[in-house]
């Protein structure tokens, strides 16, 4: 597939998650609730996680922001649901490395998340893409401490 066709496919995947977000909403009060924002562009996210016995049983998000931040939140919630906390954190580190243009473990199938790879070429947008992931890290780490 040519680079141009791949870029178009990635754009379609991002816009699909933006226009039809997965796991949008909130969970009940027994969940971990994390609110974060990106003051440089106005993105804000409220992430709720249900973590039981070291497993992310459910994840939902709400908020406002650009297509990249909202699509990334949609993709992240899909990626971590049903995963153990260590795997969720590993996915977050892989995603962060991908955003920073570093080598990352590509043996793990990232699915739709790979569509965000091109964001690494736009440093000002990296914080948009990583906002939900940083919220998830904060949430699972606070849950581990409690």
Short mmCIF file of N, CA and C in Angstrom, two decimals:
data_model
loop_
_atom_site.label_atom_id
_atom_site.label_comp_id
_atom_site.label_asym_id
_atom_site.label_seq_id
_atom_site.Cartn_x
_atom_site.Cartn_y
_atom_site.Cartn_z
N UNK A 1 0.85 -1.17 0.00
CA UNK A 1 0.00 0.00 0.00
C UNK A 1 0.90 1.23 0.00
N UNK A 2 0.59 2.19 -0.85
CA UNK A 2 1.41 3.40 -0.93
C UNK A 2 1.26 4.23 0.34
N UNK A 3 2.24 5.06 0.58
CA UNK A 3 2.25 5.91 1.77
C UNK A 3 1.01 6.81 1.80
N UNK A 4 0.62 7.35 0.65
CA UNK A 4 -0.55 8.22 0.59
C UNK A 4 -1.83 7.46 0.94
N UNK A 5 -1.97 6.24 0.41
CA UNK A 5 -3.15 5.43 0.73
C UNK A 5 -3.19 5.07 2.21
N UNK A 6 -2.01 4.79 2.78
CA UNK A 6 -1.93 4.46 4.19
C UNK A 6 -2.32 5.67 5.04
N UNK A 7 -1.84 6.85 4.67
CA UNK A 7 -2.21 8.07 5.38
C UNK A 7 -3.72 8.28 5.34
N UNK A 8 -4.33 8.06 4.18
CA UNK A 8 -5.78 8.22 4.06
C UNK A 8 -6.52 7.21 4.93
N UNK A 9 -6.03 5.97 4.94
CA UNK A 9 -6.65 4.95 5.78
C UNK A 9 -6.55 5.35 7.25
N UNK A 10 -5.37 5.80 7.68
CA UNK A 10 -5.19 6.23 9.06
C UNK A 10 -6.11 7.40 9.40
N UNK A 11 -6.24 8.36 8.49
CA UNK A 11 -7.15 9.49 8.73
C UNK A 11 -8.58 9.00 8.91
N UNK A 12 -8.99 8.05 8.09
CA UNK A 12 -10.36 7.51 8.20
C UNK A 12 -10.57 6.82 9.54
N UNK A 13 -9.57 6.07 9.99
CA UNK A 13 -9.68 5.39 11.28
C UNK A 13 -9.80 6.41 12.40
N UNK A 14 -8.97 7.44 12.37
CA UNK A 14 -9.02 8.49 13.40
C UNK A 14 -10.38 9.19 13.38
N UNK A 15 -10.86 9.55 12.20
CA UNK A 15 -12.15 10.24 12.11
C UNK A 15 -13.30 9.33 12.54
N UNK A 16 -13.20 8.04 12.27
CA UNK A 16 -14.24 7.10 12.72
C UNK A 16 -14.31 7.09 14.24
N UNK A 17 -13.17 7.02 14.91
CA UNK A 17 -13.16 7.02 16.38
C UNK A 17 -13.60 8.37 16.93
N UNK A 18 -13.32 9.44 16.21
CA UNK A 18 -13.73 10.77 16.65
C UNK A 18 -15.24 10.95 16.52
N UNK A 19 -15.78 10.56 15.37
CA UNK A 19 -17.21 10.76 15.11
C UNK A 19 -18.08 9.71 15.80
N UNK A 20 -17.54 8.51 15.99
CA UNK A 20 -18.28 7.43 16.64
C UNK A 20 -17.40 6.84 17.74
N UNK A 21 -17.22 7.62 18.81
CA UNK A 21 -16.30 7.16 19.86
C UNK A 21 -16.80 5.90 20.56
N UNK A 22 -15.87 5.03 20.86
CA UNK A 22 -16.17 3.83 21.63
C UNK A 22 -15.99 4.17 23.10
N UNK A 23 -16.86 3.60 23.93
CA UNK A 23 -16.74 3.72 25.39
C UNK A 23 -16.89 5.15 25.89
N UNK A 24 -17.71 5.92 25.22
CA UNK A 24 -17.97 7.30 25.67
C UNK A 24 -19.00 7.24 26.79
N UNK A 25 -18.74 7.98 27.84
CA UNK A 25 -19.66 8.02 28.97
C UNK A 25 -18.88 7.93 30.27
N UNK A 26 -19.58 7.59 31.34
CA UNK A 26 -18.95 7.45 32.65
C UNK A 26 -19.41 6.16 33.30
N UNK A 27 -18.65 5.73 34.27
CA UNK A 27 -19.00 4.56 35.06
C UNK A 27 -19.49 5.01 36.42
N UNK A 28 -20.02 4.08 37.22
CA UNK A 28 -20.58 4.43 38.52
C UNK A 28 -19.52 4.93 39.49
N UNK A 29 -19.99 5.34 40.64
CA UNK A 29 -19.12 6.00 41.62
C UNK A 29 -18.08 5.07 42.23
N UNK A 30 -18.18 3.77 42.04
CA UNK A 30 -17.17 2.84 42.57
C UNK A 30 -15.94 2.78 41.69
N UNK A 31 -15.93 3.57 40.64
CA UNK A 31 -14.82 3.54 39.69
C UNK A 31 -13.78 4.61 40.03
N UNK A 32 -12.59 4.43 39.46
CA UNK A 32 -11.55 5.44 39.57
C UNK A 32 -11.88 6.54 38.58
N UNK A 33 -11.85 7.78 39.04
CA UNK A 33 -12.21 8.92 38.19
C UNK A 33 -10.99 9.83 38.06
N UNK A 34 -10.58 10.08 36.84
CA UNK A 34 -9.40 10.92 36.59
C UNK A 34 -9.80 12.02 35.63
N UNK A 35 -9.50 13.24 35.99
CA UNK A 35 -9.74 14.36 35.08
C UNK A 35 -8.39 14.99 34.75
N UNK A 36 -8.17 15.19 33.46
CA UNK A 36 -6.94 15.83 33.02
C UNK A 36 -7.27 16.77 31.87
N UNK A 37 -6.39 17.74 31.68
CA UNK A 37 -6.56 18.63 30.54
C UNK A 37 -5.22 18.98 29.94
N UNK A 38 -5.30 19.47 28.72
CA UNK A 38 -4.11 19.94 28.01
C UNK A 38 -4.32 21.44 27.81
N UNK A 39 -3.75 22.26 28.70
CA UNK A 39 -4.01 23.70 28.64
C UNK A 39 -3.53 24.37 27.36
N UNK A 40 -2.58 23.76 26.66
CA UNK A 40 -2.08 24.40 25.44
C UNK A 40 -3.09 24.40 24.31
N UNK A 41 -4.01 23.42 24.32
CA UNK A 41 -4.99 23.40 23.22
C UNK A 41 -6.43 23.28 23.71
N UNK A 42 -6.63 23.10 25.01
CA UNK A 42 -7.98 23.06 25.55
C UNK A 42 -8.61 21.69 25.63
N UNK A 43 -7.89 20.64 25.24
CA UNK A 43 -8.44 19.28 25.37
C UNK A 43 -8.64 18.98 26.85
N UNK A 44 -9.75 18.33 27.15
CA UNK A 44 -9.97 17.88 28.52
C UNK A 44 -10.64 16.52 28.47
N UNK A 45 -10.31 15.69 29.43
CA UNK A 45 -10.86 14.34 29.48
C UNK A 45 -11.21 13.98 30.91
N UNK A 46 -12.30 13.27 31.03
CA UNK A 46 -12.68 12.64 32.28
C UNK A 46 -12.70 11.15 31.98
N UNK A 47 -11.82 10.43 32.61
CA UNK A 47 -11.70 8.99 32.39
C UNK A 47 -12.18 8.28 33.64
N UNK A 48 -13.01 7.27 33.47
CA UNK A 48 -13.40 6.43 34.59
C UNK A 48 -12.99 5.01 34.28
N UNK A 49 -12.39 4.39 35.28
CA UNK A 49 -11.89 3.02 35.14
C UNK A 49 -12.47 2.15 36.24
N UNK A 50 -12.85 0.96 35.86
CA UNK A 50 -13.25 -0.05 36.84
C UNK A 50 -12.13 -1.08 36.87
N UNK A 51 -11.37 -1.08 37.94
CA UNK A 51 -10.25 -2.00 38.09
C UNK A 51 -10.56 -2.95 39.23
N UNK A 52 -10.57 -4.24 38.92
CA UNK A 52 -10.83 -5.26 39.93
C UNK A 52 -9.79 -6.36 39.82
N UNK A 53 -9.21 -6.71 40.94
CA UNK A 53 -8.22 -7.79 40.98
C UNK A 53 -7.11 -7.61 39.95
N UNK A 54 -6.68 -6.36 39.76
CA UNK A 54 -5.58 -6.07 38.84
C UNK A 54 -5.96 -6.10 37.37
N UNK A 55 -7.26 -6.13 37.07
CA UNK A 55 -7.75 -6.15 35.69
C UNK A 55 -8.58 -4.90 35.43
N UNK A 56 -8.36 -4.27 34.28
CA UNK A 56 -9.21 -3.14 33.88
C UNK A 56 -10.48 -3.75 33.30
N UNK A 57 -11.51 -3.83 34.14
CA UNK A 57 -12.77 -4.46 33.74
C UNK A 57 -13.54 -3.59 32.76
N UNK A 58 -13.47 -2.27 32.95
CA UNK A 58 -14.19 -1.36 32.07
C UNK A 58 -13.48 -0.01 32.07
N UNK A 59 -13.68 0.73 30.99
CA UNK A 59 -13.08 2.05 30.85
C UNK A 59 -14.00 2.90 29.99
N UNK A 60 -14.28 4.09 30.45
CA UNK A 60 -15.11 5.03 29.69
C UNK A 60 -14.49 6.42 29.81
N UNK A 61 -14.81 7.25 28.83
CA UNK A 61 -14.28 8.60 28.86
C UNK A 61 -15.36 9.59 28.43
N UNK A 62 -15.16 10.80 28.86
CA UNK A 62 -15.98 11.91 28.41
C UNK A 62 -15.04 13.09 28.30
N UNK A 63 -15.45 14.11 27.61
CA UNK A 63 -14.61 15.28 27.49
C UNK A 63 -14.80 15.98 26.17
N UNK A 64 -13.91 16.92 25.94
CA UNK A 64 -13.94 17.72 24.72
C UNK A 64 -12.52 17.88 24.23
N UNK A 65 -12.40 17.94 22.93
CA UNK A 65 -11.07 18.19 22.39
C UNK A 65 -11.03 17.96 20.90
N UNK A 66 -9.84 18.01 20.39
CA UNK A 66 -9.63 17.83 18.96
C UNK A 66 -9.86 16.37 18.57
N UNK A 67 -9.89 16.14 17.29
CA UNK A 67 -10.14 14.79 16.79
C UNK A 67 -9.07 13.82 17.27
N UNK A 68 -7.84 14.27 17.37
CA UNK A 68 -6.76 13.37 17.79
C UNK A 68 -6.94 12.95 19.25
N UNK A 69 -7.23 13.89 20.14
CA UNK A 69 -7.34 13.53 21.55
C UNK A 69 -8.56 12.65 21.81
N UNK A 70 -9.67 12.94 21.17
CA UNK A 70 -10.89 12.15 21.39
C UNK A 70 -10.77 10.77 20.73
N UNK A 71 -10.18 10.70 19.55
CA UNK A 71 -9.97 9.41 18.89
C UNK A 71 -9.01 8.56 19.71
N UNK A 72 -7.96 9.17 20.23
CA UNK A 72 -6.98 8.45 21.03
C UNK A 72 -7.64 7.90 22.30
N UNK A 73 -8.52 8.67 22.92
CA UNK A 73 -9.23 8.21 24.12
C UNK A 73 -10.11 7.01 23.79
N UNK A 74 -10.79 7.08 22.66
CA UNK A 74 -11.63 5.97 22.22
C UNK A 74 -10.79 4.71 22.01
N UNK A 75 -9.68 4.87 21.31
CA UNK A 75 -8.79 3.74 21.03
C UNK A 75 -8.19 3.17 22.31
N UNK A 76 -7.79 4.06 23.21
CA UNK A 76 -7.16 3.62 24.46
C UNK A 76 -8.14 2.81 25.30
N UNK A 77 -9.39 3.28 25.42
CA UNK A 77 -10.34 2.53 26.24
C UNK A 77 -10.59 1.15 25.66
N UNK A 78 -10.63 1.05 24.35
CA UNK A 78 -10.79 -0.27 23.72
C UNK A 78 -9.59 -1.15 24.00
N UNK A 79 -8.41 -0.56 23.95
CA UNK A 79 -7.18 -1.34 24.08
C UNK A 79 -6.98 -1.89 25.49
N UNK A 80 -7.40 -1.15 26.52
CA UNK A 80 -7.08 -1.58 27.88
C UNK A 80 -8.19 -2.40 28.55
N UNK A 81 -9.40 -2.34 28.04
CA UNK A 81 -10.48 -3.11 28.65
C UNK A 81 -10.16 -4.59 28.60
N UNK A 82 -10.28 -5.22 29.77
CA UNK A 82 -10.02 -6.64 29.87
C UNK A 82 -8.56 -7.01 30.08
N UNK A 83 -7.69 -6.01 30.05
CA UNK A 83 -6.26 -6.26 30.22
C UNK A 83 -5.88 -6.11 31.70
N UNK A 84 -4.83 -6.81 32.09
CA UNK A 84 -4.33 -6.59 33.44
C UNK A 84 -3.61 -5.24 33.46
N UNK A 85 -3.46 -4.68 34.64
CA UNK A 85 -2.89 -3.34 34.81
C UNK A 85 -1.50 -3.25 34.20
N UNK A 86 -0.67 -4.27 34.39
CA UNK A 86 0.69 -4.24 33.84
C UNK A 86 0.67 -4.16 32.32
N UNK A 87 -0.22 -4.89 31.68
CA UNK A 87 -0.33 -4.86 30.22
C UNK A 87 -0.84 -3.49 29.76
N UNK A 88 -1.80 -2.93 30.48
CA UNK A 88 -2.32 -1.60 30.14
C UNK A 88 -1.20 -0.56 30.22
N UNK A 89 -0.38 -0.65 31.26
CA UNK A 89 0.74 0.28 31.40
C UNK A 89 1.79 0.04 30.32
N UNK A 90 2.02 -1.21 29.96
CA UNK A 90 2.96 -1.52 28.90
C UNK A 90 2.47 -0.93 27.57
N UNK A 91 1.18 -1.07 27.29
CA UNK A 91 0.62 -0.48 26.07
C UNK A 91 0.82 1.03 26.07
N UNK A 92 0.64 1.65 27.23
CA UNK A 92 0.82 3.10 27.33
C UNK A 92 2.26 3.49 27.04
N UNK A 93 3.20 2.71 27.54
CA UNK A 93 4.62 3.02 27.29
C UNK A 93 4.97 2.82 25.81
N UNK A 94 4.42 1.79 25.21
CA UNK A 94 4.63 1.55 23.78
C UNK A 94 4.05 2.72 22.98
N UNK A 95 2.84 3.15 23.35
CA UNK A 95 2.21 4.26 22.66
C UNK A 95 3.03 5.53 22.81
N UNK A 96 3.53 5.78 24.01
CA UNK A 96 4.36 6.97 24.25
C UNK A 96 5.62 6.93 23.40
N UNK A 97 6.28 5.77 23.35
CA UNK A 97 7.47 5.65 22.52
C UNK A 97 7.13 5.90 21.05
N UNK A 98 6.00 5.37 20.60
CA UNK A 98 5.58 5.58 19.21
C UNK A 98 5.36 7.07 18.95
N UNK A 99 4.74 7.78 19.89
CA UNK A 99 4.48 9.21 19.73
C UNK A 99 5.77 10.01 19.69
N UNK A 100 6.78 9.55 20.43
CA UNK A 100 8.05 10.27 20.49
C UNK A 100 9.00 9.85 19.37
N UNK A 101 8.54 8.97 18.50
CA UNK A 101 9.37 8.53 17.38
C UNK A 101 10.48 7.58 17.78
N UNK A 102 10.35 7.00 18.97
CA UNK A 102 11.35 6.04 19.45
C UNK A 102 11.01 4.65 18.91
N UNK A 103 11.99 3.77 18.96
CA UNK A 103 11.73 2.37 18.64
C UNK A 103 10.80 1.82 19.71
N UNK A 104 9.86 0.97 19.29
CA UNK A 104 8.94 0.38 20.25
C UNK A 104 8.69 -1.07 19.87
N UNK A 105 8.16 -1.81 20.80
CA UNK A 105 7.89 -3.24 20.60
C UNK A 105 6.72 -3.38 19.63
N UNK A 106 7.03 -3.68 18.37
CA UNK A 106 5.96 -3.80 17.38
C UNK A 106 5.47 -5.24 17.25
N UNK A 107 5.88 -6.10 18.20
CA UNK A 107 5.36 -7.47 18.18
C UNK A 107 3.94 -7.51 18.76
N UNK A 108 3.56 -6.46 19.46
CA UNK A 108 2.22 -6.36 20.02
C UNK A 108 1.32 -5.66 19.01
N UNK A 109 0.20 -6.30 18.70
CA UNK A 109 -0.74 -5.73 17.74
C UNK A 109 -1.46 -4.55 18.39
N UNK A 110 -1.22 -3.36 17.89
CA UNK A 110 -1.85 -2.16 18.44
C UNK A 110 -3.19 -1.86 17.80
N UNK A 111 -3.54 -2.57 16.75
CA UNK A 111 -4.83 -2.36 16.10
C UNK A 111 -4.96 -0.93 15.60
N UNK A 112 -6.13 -0.34 15.86
CA UNK A 112 -6.42 1.02 15.38
C UNK A 112 -5.44 2.06 15.90
N UNK A 113 -4.80 1.79 17.04
CA UNK A 113 -3.88 2.75 17.64
C UNK A 113 -2.76 3.14 16.68
N UNK A 114 -2.38 2.22 15.82
CA UNK A 114 -1.32 2.50 14.86
C UNK A 114 -1.67 3.68 13.95
N UNK A 115 -2.95 3.96 13.80
CA UNK A 115 -3.38 5.08 12.96
C UNK A 115 -2.85 6.41 13.49
N UNK A 116 -2.52 6.46 14.77
CA UNK A 116 -2.03 7.70 15.37
C UNK A 116 -0.52 7.89 15.20
N UNK A 117 0.13 6.93 14.56
CA UNK A 117 1.58 6.98 14.39
C UNK A 117 2.05 8.30 13.75
N UNK A 118 1.31 8.80 12.79
CA UNK A 118 1.70 10.02 12.08
C UNK A 118 1.72 11.25 12.95
N UNK A 119 1.06 11.21 14.10
CA UNK A 119 1.03 12.36 15.01
C UNK A 119 2.44 12.69 15.48
N UNK A 120 3.31 11.70 15.53
CA UNK A 120 4.67 11.93 16.01
C UNK A 120 5.41 12.97 15.17
N UNK A 121 4.94 13.21 13.95
CA UNK A 121 5.56 14.20 13.07
C UNK A 121 5.14 15.64 13.42
N UNK A 122 4.19 15.76 14.34
CA UNK A 122 3.66 17.07 14.72
C UNK A 122 3.79 17.24 16.23
N UNK A 123 4.94 17.71 16.70
CA UNK A 123 5.19 17.78 18.14
C UNK A 123 4.10 18.47 18.95
N UNK A 124 3.46 19.47 18.40
CA UNK A 124 2.42 20.18 19.14
C UNK A 124 1.19 19.31 19.38
N UNK A 125 1.03 18.24 18.61
CA UNK A 125 -0.16 17.38 18.74
C UNK A 125 0.09 16.14 19.59
N UNK A 126 1.33 15.88 19.96
CA UNK A 126 1.65 14.68 20.74
C UNK A 126 0.91 14.70 22.07
N UNK A 127 0.84 15.86 22.72
CA UNK A 127 0.12 15.94 24.00
C UNK A 127 -1.37 15.64 23.82
N UNK A 128 -1.91 15.99 22.66
CA UNK A 128 -3.31 15.67 22.36
C UNK A 128 -3.51 14.16 22.36
N UNK A 129 -2.61 13.48 21.68
CA UNK A 129 -2.72 12.03 21.52
C UNK A 129 -2.47 11.28 22.82
N UNK A 130 -1.61 11.82 23.68
CA UNK A 130 -1.22 11.08 24.89
C UNK A 130 -2.06 11.43 26.12
N UNK A 131 -2.94 12.41 26.03
CA UNK A 131 -3.70 12.85 27.20
C UNK A 131 -4.47 11.71 27.87
N UNK A 132 -5.25 10.97 27.10
CA UNK A 132 -6.05 9.88 27.67
C UNK A 132 -5.16 8.79 28.25
N UNK A 133 -4.05 8.53 27.60
CA UNK A 133 -3.12 7.50 28.07
C UNK A 133 -2.50 7.90 29.40
N UNK A 134 -2.14 9.18 29.54
CA UNK A 134 -1.58 9.67 30.80
C UNK A 134 -2.63 9.57 31.91
N UNK A 135 -3.89 9.86 31.56
CA UNK A 135 -4.98 9.74 32.54
C UNK A 135 -5.14 8.29 32.99
N UNK A 136 -5.06 7.36 32.03
CA UNK A 136 -5.17 5.94 32.37
C UNK A 136 -4.03 5.51 33.29
N UNK A 137 -2.81 5.94 32.97
CA UNK A 137 -1.66 5.60 33.82
C UNK A 137 -1.90 6.10 35.25
N UNK A 138 -2.32 7.34 35.36
CA UNK A 138 -2.57 7.94 36.67
C UNK A 138 -3.66 7.16 37.41
N UNK A 139 -4.69 6.78 36.69
CA UNK A 139 -5.80 6.05 37.30
C UNK A 139 -5.43 4.67 37.80
N UNK A 140 -4.74 3.89 36.99
CA UNK A 140 -4.39 2.53 37.43
C UNK A 140 -3.33 2.58 38.52
N UNK A 141 -2.44 3.56 38.47
CA UNK A 141 -1.43 3.66 39.53
C UNK A 141 -2.06 4.10 40.85
N UNK A 142 -3.06 4.98 40.81
CA UNK A 142 -3.74 5.39 42.05
C UNK A 142 -4.55 4.23 42.60
N UNK A 143 -5.10 3.40 41.73
CA UNK A 143 -5.89 2.25 42.16
C UNK A 143 -4.98 1.21 42.81
N UNK A 144 -3.77 1.04 42.30
CA UNK A 144 -2.82 0.08 42.87
C UNK A 144 -2.42 0.48 44.28
N UNK A 145 -2.36 1.79 44.55
CA UNK A 145 -1.93 2.28 45.85
C UNK A 145 -3.03 2.16 46.90
N UNK A 146 -4.28 2.10 46.44
CA UNK A 146 -5.37 2.08 47.44
C UNK A 146 -5.70 0.69 47.92
#
